[in-house]
Amino acid sequence: MQLTILIADDHAIVRKGLIQIIKENFPSSQIYEANDSMEVFKLIKERIWDIILLDISMPGRNGVDTLKQLRADGIKSPILMLSMHAEDQYALRVLKAGASGFVNKNSATEELITAFQKVLSGKKYISEFVANQLLEAPNKHSEKPLLQQLSDREMQVFELLAKGKSVTDIANEISLSSNTISTYRSRILEKLGLHNNADIIKYALENNG
């Protein structure tokens, strides 16, 4: 099957690994690479894409924002989101934003190919874990996980704080003011019941952040 594929991830070694896996299963594919959202938006206009693999944690405009913008721009291609983060943190979030599926980067090669084939057929891919979450979602008695209470922007700031970045560093990276980032930080601390950045790092480690 000859496919036109776009892989967006800021780690070259991850892109090379994905390319190898895809080439082994779809040897005639044409694969293009993007390092960040700016390259994604540039390449997206150049051709029709059979599938887009989009990393959530890209620098600058992250994968969730990029996904939303692509859908707002009318891009209909299947978009498979990739992340090192636990499924309970991002899977439902990206599916609601218009993703065709979510795969954790630690998943086995077989799962990636299964997800790949499913979204190419026009269906959505979710793991058994996420399927169970969706089944439990209508239950009003089940408590919403704390991280799911964060907005997409708060989740992005949380992720960067958990990497040990300062408010100023984050402001520069995602092009917002330091005051705005401080406001997001305060909301994150309040929603998660934490007190400082050290608590955020510890919470992220304990929850596969």
PDB file of C-alpha atoms in Angstrom:
ATOM      1  CA  MET A   1       0.000   0.000   0.000  1.00  0.00           C
ATOM      2  CA  GLN A   2       1.481   3.339  -1.057  1.00  0.00           C
ATOM      3  CA  LEU A   3       0.742   5.927   1.608  1.00  0.00           C
ATOM      4  CA  THR A   4       1.722   9.536   2.122  1.00  0.00           C
ATOM      5  CA  ILE A   5       2.593   9.945   5.798  1.00  0.00           C
ATOM      6  CA  LEU A   6       3.635  12.898   7.945  1.00  0.00           C
ATOM      7  CA  ILE A   7       5.472  12.225  11.215  1.00  0.00           C
ATOM      8  CA  ALA A   8       5.753  15.182  13.599  1.00  0.00           C
ATOM      9  CA  ASP A   9       8.047  14.714  16.591  1.00  0.00           C
ATOM     10  CA  ASP A  10      10.876  16.879  17.896  1.00  0.00           C
ATOM     11  CA  HIS A  11      13.102  13.867  18.606  1.00  0.00           C
ATOM     12  CA  ALA A  12      14.915  12.665  15.479  1.00  0.00           C
ATOM     13  CA  ILE A  13      15.594   9.245  16.992  1.00  0.00           C
ATOM     14  CA  VAL A  14      11.860   8.737  17.611  1.00  0.00           C
ATOM     15  CA  ARG A  15      11.045   9.725  14.042  1.00  0.00           C
ATOM     16  CA  LYS A  16      13.641   7.290  12.686  1.00  0.00           C
ATOM     17  CA  GLY A  17      12.220   4.488  14.815  1.00  0.00           C
ATOM     18  CA  LEU A  18       8.695   5.184  13.597  1.00  0.00           C
ATOM     19  CA  ILE A  19       9.856   5.324  10.002  1.00  0.00           C
ATOM     20  CA  GLN A  20      11.553   1.948  10.353  1.00  0.00           C
ATOM     21  CA  ILE A  21       8.412   0.364  11.819  1.00  0.00           C
ATOM     22  CA  ILE A  22       6.188   1.848   9.122  1.00  0.00           C
ATOM     23  CA  LYS A  23       8.549   0.918   6.269  1.00  0.00           C
ATOM     24  CA  GLU A  24       8.650  -2.685   7.462  1.00  0.00           C
ATOM     25  CA  ASN A  25       4.853  -2.873   7.186  1.00  0.00           C
ATOM     26  CA  PHE A  26       4.210  -0.400   4.347  1.00  0.00           C
ATOM     27  CA  PRO A  27       7.422  -0.455   2.295  1.00  0.00           C
ATOM     28  CA  SER A  28       6.188   1.747  -0.549  1.00  0.00           C
ATOM     29  CA  SER A  29       5.086   4.590   1.738  1.00  0.00           C
ATOM     30  CA  GLN A  30       6.283   8.157   1.232  1.00  0.00           C
ATOM     31  CA  ILE A  31       7.182   9.508   4.667  1.00  0.00           C
ATOM     32  CA  TYR A  32       7.864  13.138   5.517  1.00  0.00           C
ATOM     33  CA  GLU A  33       9.160  14.504   8.813  1.00  0.00           C
ATOM     34  CA  ALA A  34       8.384  17.601  10.880  1.00  0.00           C
ATOM     35  CA  ASN A  35      10.237  18.778  13.975  1.00  0.00           C
ATOM     36  CA  ASP A  36       7.561  21.119  15.331  1.00  0.00           C
ATOM     37  CA  SER A  37       4.139  22.634  14.629  1.00  0.00           C
ATOM     38  CA  MET A  38       5.548  25.302  12.292  1.00  0.00           C
ATOM     39  CA  GLU A  39       6.902  22.594   9.992  1.00  0.00           C
ATOM     40  CA  VAL A  40       3.599  20.709  10.251  1.00  0.00           C
ATOM     41  CA  PHE A  41       1.599  23.723   9.055  1.00  0.00           C
ATOM     42  CA  LYS A  42       4.073  24.293   6.230  1.00  0.00           C
ATOM     43  CA  LEU A  43       4.032  20.689   5.002  1.00  0.00           C
ATOM     44  CA  ILE A  44       0.311  20.166   5.467  1.00  0.00           C
ATOM     45  CA  LYS A  45      -0.431  22.466   2.520  1.00  0.00           C
ATOM     46  CA  GLU A  46       1.855  20.655   0.106  1.00  0.00           C
ATOM     47  CA  ARG A  47      -0.092  17.428  -0.449  1.00  0.00           C
ATOM     48  CA  ILE A  48      -2.961  15.199   0.639  1.00  0.00           C
ATOM     49  CA  TRP A  49      -1.938  13.089   3.629  1.00  0.00           C
ATOM     50  CA  ASP A  50      -3.175   9.565   4.199  1.00  0.00           C
ATOM     51  CA  ILE A  51      -2.245   9.747   7.886  1.00  0.00           C
ATOM     52  CA  ILE A  52      -0.517  12.142  10.270  1.00  0.00           C
ATOM     53  CA  LEU A  53       1.395  10.987  13.352  1.00  0.00           C
ATOM     54  CA  LEU A  54       1.551  13.867  15.808  1.00  0.00           C
ATOM     55  CA  ASP A  55       3.529  13.971  19.050  1.00  0.00           C
ATOM     56  CA  ILE A  56       1.786  15.732  21.924  1.00  0.00           C
ATOM     57  CA  SER A  57       4.894  17.218  23.560  1.00  0.00           C
ATOM     58  CA  MET A  58       6.420  19.261  20.758  1.00  0.00           C
ATOM     59  CA  PRO A  59       8.141  22.542  21.675  1.00  0.00           C
ATOM     60  CA  GLY A  60       6.234  25.762  21.155  1.00  0.00           C
ATOM     61  CA  ARG A  61       2.723  24.970  19.984  1.00  0.00           C
ATOM     62  CA  ASN A  62       2.135  21.516  21.379  1.00  0.00           C
ATOM     63  CA  GLY A  63       0.429  18.595  19.683  1.00  0.00           C
ATOM     64  CA  VAL A  64      -3.016  19.215  21.169  1.00  0.00           C
ATOM     65  CA  ASP A  65      -3.066  22.837  19.956  1.00  0.00           C
ATOM     66  CA  THR A  66      -1.738  21.719  16.568  1.00  0.00           C
ATOM     67  CA  LEU A  67      -4.430  19.042  16.314  1.00  0.00           C
ATOM     68  CA  LYS A  68      -7.175  21.560  17.081  1.00  0.00           C
ATOM     69  CA  GLN A  69      -5.839  24.015  14.516  1.00  0.00           C
ATOM     70  CA  LEU A  70      -5.568  21.337  11.826  1.00  0.00           C
ATOM     71  CA  ARG A  71      -9.195  20.341  12.395  1.00  0.00           C
ATOM     72  CA  ALA A  72     -10.268  24.000  12.456  1.00  0.00           C
ATOM     73  CA  ASP A  73      -8.476  24.453   9.124  1.00  0.00           C
ATOM     74  CA  GLY A  74     -10.518  21.620   7.656  1.00  0.00           C
ATOM     75  CA  ILE A  75      -7.804  18.946   7.521  1.00  0.00           C
ATOM     76  CA  LYS A  76      -9.675  15.634   7.311  1.00  0.00           C
ATOM     77  CA  SER A  77      -6.683  13.267   7.316  1.00  0.00           C
ATOM     78  CA  PRO A  78      -6.585  10.688  10.127  1.00  0.00           C
ATOM     79  CA  ILE A  79      -4.404  12.003  12.951  1.00  0.00           C
ATOM     80  CA  LEU A  80      -2.823   9.510  15.329  1.00  0.00           C
ATOM     81  CA  MET A  81      -1.498  11.139  18.485  1.00  0.00           C
ATOM     82  CA  LEU A  82       1.674   9.855  20.156  1.00  0.00           C
ATOM     83  CA  SER A  83       2.895  10.521  23.689  1.00  0.00           C
ATOM     84  CA  MET A  84       5.170   9.287  26.454  1.00  0.00           C
ATOM     85  CA  HIS A  85       2.471  10.281  28.924  1.00  0.00           C
ATOM     86  CA  ALA A  86      -0.020   7.880  30.456  1.00  0.00           C
ATOM     87  CA  GLU A  87      -3.241   7.266  28.551  1.00  0.00           C
ATOM     88  CA  ASP A  88      -5.437   8.492  31.392  1.00  0.00           C
ATOM     89  CA  GLN A  89      -3.836  11.932  31.044  1.00  0.00           C
ATOM     90  CA  TYR A  90      -4.293  12.528  27.334  1.00  0.00           C
ATOM     91  CA  ALA A  91      -6.232   9.870  25.411  1.00  0.00           C
ATOM     92  CA  LEU A  92      -9.758  11.138  26.064  1.00  0.00           C
ATOM     93  CA  ARG A  93      -8.568  14.737  25.764  1.00  0.00           C
ATOM     94  CA  VAL A  94      -7.178  14.290  22.231  1.00  0.00           C
ATOM     95  CA  LEU A  95     -10.072  12.141  21.033  1.00  0.00           C
ATOM     96  CA  LYS A  96     -12.476  14.918  22.012  1.00  0.00           C
ATOM     97  CA  ALA A  97     -10.245  17.389  20.148  1.00  0.00           C
ATOM     98  CA  GLY A  98     -10.577  15.434  16.903  1.00  0.00           C
ATOM     99  CA  ALA A  99      -7.801  12.838  16.979  1.00  0.00           C
ATOM    100  CA  SER A 100      -8.353   9.506  15.259  1.00  0.00           C
ATOM    101  CA  GLY A 101      -6.471   7.647  17.975  1.00  0.00           C
ATOM    102  CA  PHE A 102      -3.877   7.748  20.726  1.00  0.00           C
ATOM    103  CA  VAL A 103      -0.829   5.505  21.168  1.00  0.00           C
ATOM    104  CA  ASN A 104       1.644   5.598  24.029  1.00  0.00           C
ATOM    105  CA  LYS A 105       5.225   5.612  22.737  1.00  0.00           C
ATOM    106  CA  ASN A 106       6.051   2.749  25.074  1.00  0.00           C
ATOM    107  CA  SER A 107       3.502   0.513  23.352  1.00  0.00           C
ATOM    108  CA  ALA A 108       4.589  -2.568  21.458  1.00  0.00           C
ATOM    109  CA  THR A 109       5.190  -2.286  17.718  1.00  0.00           C
ATOM    110  CA  GLU A 110       2.146  -4.474  17.094  1.00  0.00           C
ATOM    111  CA  GLU A 111      -0.133  -1.973  18.833  1.00  0.00           C
ATOM    112  CA  LEU A 112       1.199   0.903  16.756  1.00  0.00           C
ATOM    113  CA  ILE A 113       0.551  -0.992  13.524  1.00  0.00           C
ATOM    114  CA  THR A 114      -2.914  -2.021  14.737  1.00  0.00           C
ATOM    115  CA  ALA A 115      -3.701   1.616  15.504  1.00  0.00           C
ATOM    116  CA  PHE A 116      -2.229   2.668  12.164  1.00  0.00           C
ATOM    117  CA  GLN A 117      -4.375   0.229  10.195  1.00  0.00           C
ATOM    118  CA  LYS A 118      -7.530   1.059  12.122  1.00  0.00           C
ATOM    119  CA  VAL A 119      -7.373   4.816  11.599  1.00  0.00           C
ATOM    120  CA  LEU A 120      -6.491   4.290   7.925  1.00  0.00           C
ATOM    121  CA  SER A 121      -9.753   2.362   7.582  1.00  0.00           C
ATOM    122  CA  GLY A 122     -11.659   5.383   8.858  1.00  0.00           C
ATOM    123  CA  LYS A 123     -12.187   4.127  12.393  1.00  0.00           C
ATOM    124  CA  LYS A 124     -10.882   5.447  15.701  1.00  0.00           C
ATOM    125  CA  TYR A 125      -8.264   3.572  17.677  1.00  0.00           C
ATOM    126  CA  ILE A 126      -8.468   3.304  21.443  1.00  0.00           C
ATOM    127  CA  SER A 127      -6.773   0.813  23.713  1.00  0.00           C
ATOM    128  CA  GLU A 128      -8.759  -1.457  25.996  1.00  0.00           C
ATOM    129  CA  PHE A 129      -7.832   0.825  28.885  1.00  0.00           C
ATOM    130  CA  VAL A 130      -9.323   3.896  27.183  1.00  0.00           C
ATOM    131  CA  ALA A 131     -12.388   1.934  26.081  1.00  0.00           C
ATOM    132  CA  ASN A 132     -13.058   1.095  29.727  1.00  0.00           C
ATOM    133  CA  GLN A 133     -12.680   4.756  30.659  1.00  0.00           C
ATOM    134  CA  LEU A 134     -15.248   5.735  28.045  1.00  0.00           C
ATOM    135  CA  LEU A 135     -17.666   3.131  29.358  1.00  0.00           C
ATOM    136  CA  GLU A 136     -17.271   4.482  32.882  1.00  0.00           C
ATOM    137  CA  ALA A 137     -17.540   8.156  31.865  1.00  0.00           C
ATOM    138  CA  PRO A 138     -21.371   8.384  32.000  1.00  0.00           C
ATOM    139  CA  ASN A 139     -21.335   7.104  35.577  1.00  0.00           C
ATOM    140  CA  LYS A 140     -21.904  10.232  37.650  1.00  0.00           C
ATOM    141  CA  HIS A 141     -20.677   8.455  40.769  1.00  0.00           C
ATOM    142  CA  SER A 142     -17.182   7.895  39.423  1.00  0.00           C
ATOM    143  CA  GLU A 143     -14.780  10.665  40.402  1.00  0.00           C
ATOM    144  CA  LYS A 144     -13.081  12.520  37.565  1.00  0.00           C
ATOM    145  CA  PRO A 145      -9.279  12.044  37.728  1.00  0.00           C
ATOM    146  CA  LEU A 146      -7.570  15.247  38.854  1.00  0.00           C
ATOM    147  CA  LEU A 147      -5.427  15.660  35.747  1.00  0.00           C
ATOM    148  CA  GLN A 148      -8.523  15.457  33.545  1.00  0.00           C
ATOM    149  CA  GLN A 149      -9.841  18.514  35.371  1.00  0.00           C
ATOM    150  CA  LEU A 150      -7.029  20.592  33.878  1.00  0.00           C
ATOM    151  CA  SER A 151      -7.746  22.496  30.674  1.00  0.00           C
ATOM    152  CA  ASP A 152      -5.588  21.724  27.650  1.00  0.00           C
ATOM    153  CA  ARG A 153      -3.439  24.810  28.286  1.00  0.00           C
ATOM    154  CA  GLU A 154      -3.140  24.012  31.996  1.00  0.00           C
ATOM    155  CA  MET A 155      -2.084  20.493  31.060  1.00  0.00           C
ATOM    156  CA  GLN A 156       0.607  21.883  28.766  1.00  0.00           C
ATOM    157  CA  VAL A 157       1.933  24.157  31.522  1.00  0.00           C
ATOM    158  CA  PHE A 158       1.764  21.296  34.029  1.00  0.00           C
ATOM    159  CA  GLU A 159       3.832  19.114  31.718  1.00  0.00           C
ATOM    160  CA  LEU A 160       6.511  21.809  31.333  1.00  0.00           C
ATOM    161  CA  LEU A 161       6.600  22.580  35.061  1.00  0.00           C
ATOM    162  CA  ALA A 162       7.006  18.861  35.688  1.00  0.00           C
ATOM    163  CA  LYS A 163      10.138  18.973  33.522  1.00  0.00           C
ATOM    164  CA  GLY A 164      11.593  21.536  35.932  1.00  0.00           C
ATOM    165  CA  LYS A 165      11.127  24.562  33.673  1.00  0.00           C
ATOM    166  CA  SER A 166      10.640  28.007  35.196  1.00  0.00           C
ATOM    167  CA  VAL A 167       7.671  30.299  34.599  1.00  0.00           C
ATOM    168  CA  THR A 168       9.878  32.516  32.422  1.00  0.00           C
ATOM    169  CA  ASP A 169      11.148  29.552  30.376  1.00  0.00           C
ATOM    170  CA  ILE A 170       7.605  28.354  29.771  1.00  0.00           C
ATOM    171  CA  ALA A 171       6.406  31.840  28.843  1.00  0.00           C
ATOM    172  CA  ASN A 172       9.138  32.101  26.222  1.00  0.00           C
ATOM    173  CA  GLU A 173       8.523  28.602  24.887  1.00  0.00           C
ATOM    174  CA  ILE A 174       4.793  28.912  24.313  1.00  0.00           C
ATOM    175  CA  SER A 175       4.714  32.670  23.607  1.00  0.00           C
ATOM    176  CA  LEU A 176       2.629  33.806  26.564  1.00  0.00           C
ATOM    177  CA  SER A 177       3.397  36.344  29.280  1.00  0.00           C
ATOM    178  CA  SER A 178       4.969  35.295  32.571  1.00  0.00           C
ATOM    179  CA  ASN A 179       1.904  36.625  34.388  1.00  0.00           C
ATOM    180  CA  THR A 180      -0.340  34.354  32.320  1.00  0.00           C
ATOM    181  CA  ILE A 181       1.843  31.321  33.040  1.00  0.00           C
ATOM    182  CA  SER A 182       1.839  32.198  36.748  1.00  0.00           C
ATOM    183  CA  THR A 183      -1.961  32.274  36.641  1.00  0.00           C
ATOM    184  CA  TYR A 184      -2.052  28.839  35.010  1.00  0.00           C
ATOM    185  CA  ARG A 185       0.426  27.575  37.609  1.00  0.00           C
ATOM    186  CA  SER A 186      -1.800  28.814  40.426  1.00  0.00           C
ATOM    187  CA  ARG A 187      -4.828  27.081  38.918  1.00  0.00           C
ATOM    188  CA  ILE A 188      -2.871  23.846  38.527  1.00  0.00           C
ATOM    189  CA  LEU A 189      -1.721  23.918  42.151  1.00  0.00           C
ATOM    190  CA  GLU A 190      -5.278  24.590  43.326  1.00  0.00           C
ATOM    191  CA  LYS A 191      -6.902  21.889  41.196  1.00  0.00           C
ATOM    192  CA  LEU A 192      -4.336  19.246  42.143  1.00  0.00           C
ATOM    193  CA  GLY A 193      -4.123  20.270  45.801  1.00  0.00           C
ATOM    194  CA  LEU A 194      -0.393  20.987  45.563  1.00  0.00           C
ATOM    195  CA  HIS A 195       1.767  23.752  47.007  1.00  0.00           C
ATOM    196  CA  ASN A 196       4.848  24.309  44.822  1.00  0.00           C
ATOM    197  CA  ASN A 197       6.803  23.191  41.772  1.00  0.00           C
ATOM    198  CA  ALA A 198       8.486  20.386  43.688  1.00  0.00           C
ATOM    199  CA  ASP A 199       5.037  18.965  44.435  1.00  0.00           C
ATOM    200  CA  ILE A 200       4.185  19.185  40.728  1.00  0.00           C
ATOM    201  CA  ILE A 201       7.315  17.231  39.750  1.00  0.00           C
ATOM    202  CA  LYS A 202       6.619  14.605  42.403  1.00  0.00           C
ATOM    203  CA  TYR A 203       2.959  14.337  41.356  1.00  0.00           C
ATOM    204  CA  ALA A 204       3.957  13.903  37.711  1.00  0.00           C
ATOM    205  CA  LEU A 205       6.440  11.145  38.560  1.00  0.00           C
ATOM    206  CA  GLU A 206       3.881   9.317  40.719  1.00  0.00           C
ATOM    207  CA  ASN A 207       1.239   9.557  37.995  1.00  0.00           C
ATOM    208  CA  ASN A 208       3.453   8.690  35.012  1.00  0.00           C
ATOM    209  CA  GLY A 209       3.644  12.315  33.977  1.00  0.00           C
TER     210      GLY A 209
END
